[in-house]
Amino acid sequence: MNNGFDPFDHASLIVAHDEGNAFDAVVPPIVQTSLFTFKDYDDMVATYKGERVRPIYTRGLNPTVRMFEEMLAKLEGAEDAIGFASGMAAISSTVMSFVEPGDRIVAVNHVYPDAFRLFGTHLKRMKVEVTYVDGRDEEAVARALPGAKLFYMESPTSWVMDTHDVAALAKLAKQQGILTAIDNSWASPIFQQPISLGVDLVIHSASKYLGGHSDVVAGVVAGSKDLIGRIRSEAYPYLGGKLSPFDAWLLIRGLRTLPIRMKAHERSALTVAQRLQAHPLVETVCHPGLGNTLPPGLSGTSGLFSFIFRDGVDVRRFADHLDLFKLGVSWGGHESLIVPGEVVLSQKAQPNSAAAFGISPRSVRLHVGLEGTEALWSDLEAAMSAASSG
Ligand SMILES: *Cc1c(COP(=O)(O)O)cnc(C)c1O
């Protein structure tokens, strides 16, 4: 699988020695510049004509950004990758590179809410129709696919964490000649490598695990040279959602510890999920690692999951009694975080749909960070006992 690349072989993540470029610095430099100058007229003409590839302007090509793209492509087992200013820029630029008015996209249920909103607003205005299907139901997917241009996947899905047999779904789409894309932010390339499962394009919100330190908003798409080339030449320069050199540098730093961070998130979150499942106040835990075996395609689980309290638990008291777990969106960094479902459902953004997102008002989404399992569990236990004794 994946050209023999082992994501737990940390040496693979060390940036190659680059003599003469950065004073032999062990950390690659941030090429923090908007433009690059030319030696003379002929040099400029040759570059404009495409006779040589070199940076002209950072919206097009920047060495620090390129270094991140190459590292990520390698991690995903892809030929190429392209960095964006946010995960949403990666999603919108990818989708808009491949659809035209009159096209139809099939998407799985419970995709990331802002992707759902992009599909229901801008794409709708562009006369691109998006139909949703339960990705767990392969027959339903097979029925929905014919005639579609793009199959948009996410597994596990946002909030409810439905998992799909990604290889089987990608095969169904391939049989119909339909392009496939997947949001792989949750698993990261450490625990799921969709290219090896037959998916064409792999999208990340790099703001989450790839960055890993809650200090960058960024996105990236990996895939074949052809498909990434199309995004690079069509949507990327004109929609302009470019990853910045400094953010790329933070991502390069983040990637170096990605394997060990993911292992630590996995261990802590699984322990917390198992204990929640056994807790009398908890009705259901939505975590893909609680079965006897992992869902197909996943080789591990990350730190994000949700659970649903039994009736009568005071979610507000629970939230306000937490000390280590902070109330906050996003995830993937050191910090443990919660988002109560009823808060998301009260959000002003449109369209806002409990049914589309699968969010129960008694649910809580947890990101289990790196603070230490026992301290985090004590925090949750104390808050739960406060929430039930009200
Ligand atoms: C956060 C997130 C996104 C959007 O990424 P941004 O970097 O915030 O634009 C997309 N998909 C998933 C699953 C996410 O969690």
mmCIF file of N, CA and C and ligand atoms in Angstrom, residues 86-88 91 112 154 158 183 185 205-208 217-218 331, ligand 1:
data_model
loop_
_atom_site.group_PDB
_atom_site.id
_atom_site.type_symbol
_atom_site.label_atom_id
_atom_site.label_comp_id
_atom_site.label_asym_id
_atom_site.label_seq_id
_atom_site.Cartn_x
_atom_site.Cartn_y
_atom_site.Cartn_z
ATOM 1 N N SER A 86 -7.337 28.039 3.468
ATOM 2 C CA SER A 86 -8.206 27.414 4.469
ATOM 3 C C SER A 86 -8.718 26.099 3.902
ATOM 4 N N GLY A 87 -9.287 25.297 4.774
ATOM 5 C CA GLY A 87 -9.910 24.061 4.306
ATOM 6 C C GLY A 87 -11.058 24.363 3.359
ATOM 7 N N MET A 88 -11.832 25.411 3.669
ATOM 8 C CA MET A 88 -12.963 25.769 2.801
ATOM 9 C C MET A 88 -12.478 26.246 1.430
ATOM 10 N N ILE A 91 -11.817 23.119 -0.431
ATOM 11 C CA ILE A 91 -13.061 22.460 -0.857
ATOM 12 C C ILE A 91 -13.698 23.220 -2.022
ATOM 13 N N TYR A 112 -19.162 18.191 6.466
ATOM 14 C CA TYR A 112 -18.816 19.371 7.268
ATOM 15 C C TYR A 112 -19.841 20.490 6.981
ATOM 16 N N GLU A 154 -16.926 12.103 2.846
ATOM 17 C CA GLU A 154 -16.252 12.433 4.102
ATOM 18 C C GLU A 154 -16.460 11.210 4.983
ATOM 19 N N SER A 158 -18.769 14.390 9.763
ATOM 20 C CA SER A 158 -18.725 15.364 10.851
ATOM 21 C C SER A 158 -19.798 15.047 11.897
ATOM 22 N N ASP A 183 -13.020 14.390 2.092
ATOM 23 C CA ASP A 183 -12.475 15.211 3.173
ATOM 24 C C ASP A 183 -11.856 14.257 4.194
ATOM 25 N N SER A 185 -9.822 15.158 6.785
ATOM 26 C CA SER A 185 -9.269 15.922 7.914
ATOM 27 C C SER A 185 -9.269 15.109 9.214
ATOM 28 N N SER A 205 -8.704 20.056 5.849
ATOM 29 C CA SER A 205 -8.538 21.284 6.584
ATOM 30 C C SER A 205 -7.224 21.112 7.344
ATOM 31 N N ALA A 206 -6.169 21.786 6.872
ATOM 32 C CA ALA A 206 -4.862 21.677 7.532
ATOM 33 C C ALA A 206 -4.851 22.427 8.858
ATOM 34 N N SER A 207 -5.936 23.188 9.113
ATOM 35 C CA SER A 207 -6.104 23.885 10.396
ATOM 36 C C SER A 207 -6.220 22.891 11.546
ATOM 37 N N LYS A 208 -6.507 21.638 11.250
ATOM 38 C CA LYS A 208 -6.774 20.640 12.284
ATOM 39 C C LYS A 208 -5.481 19.878 12.592
ATOM 40 N N VAL A 217 -4.741 28.577 10.040
ATOM 41 C CA VAL A 217 -5.908 28.180 9.237
ATOM 42 C C VAL A 217 -5.396 27.936 7.829
ATOM 43 N N ALA A 218 -5.579 26.718 7.315
ATOM 44 C CA ALA A 218 -5.025 26.368 6.008
ATOM 45 C C ALA A 218 -5.728 25.135 5.467
ATOM 46 N N TRP A 331 -10.486 21.931 16.142
ATOM 47 C CA TRP A 331 -9.911 20.789 16.856
ATOM 48 C C TRP A 331 -8.586 20.458 16.188
HETATM 49 C C1 LIG B 1 -12.624 22.585 9.847
HETATM 50 C C2 LIG B 1 -13.063 21.672 8.775
HETATM 51 C C3 LIG B 1 -13.143 22.094 7.450
HETATM 52 C C4 LIG B 1 -12.915 23.527 7.045
HETATM 53 O O1 LIG B 1 -11.597 23.885 7.203
HETATM 54 P P1 LIG B 1 -11.120 25.417 7.491
HETATM 55 O O2 LIG B 1 -9.651 25.268 7.541
HETATM 56 O O3 LIG B 1 -11.744 25.801 8.792
HETATM 57 O O4 LIG B 1 -11.616 26.238 6.366
HETATM 58 C C5 LIG B 1 -13.471 21.152 6.491
HETATM 59 N N1 LIG B 1 -13.742 19.886 6.820
HETATM 60 C C6 LIG B 1 -13.705 19.440 8.084
HETATM 61 C C7 LIG B 1 -14.018 18.018 8.388
HETATM 62 C C8 LIG B 1 -13.370 20.324 9.109
HETATM 63 O O5 LIG B 1 -13.370 19.911 10.373
#
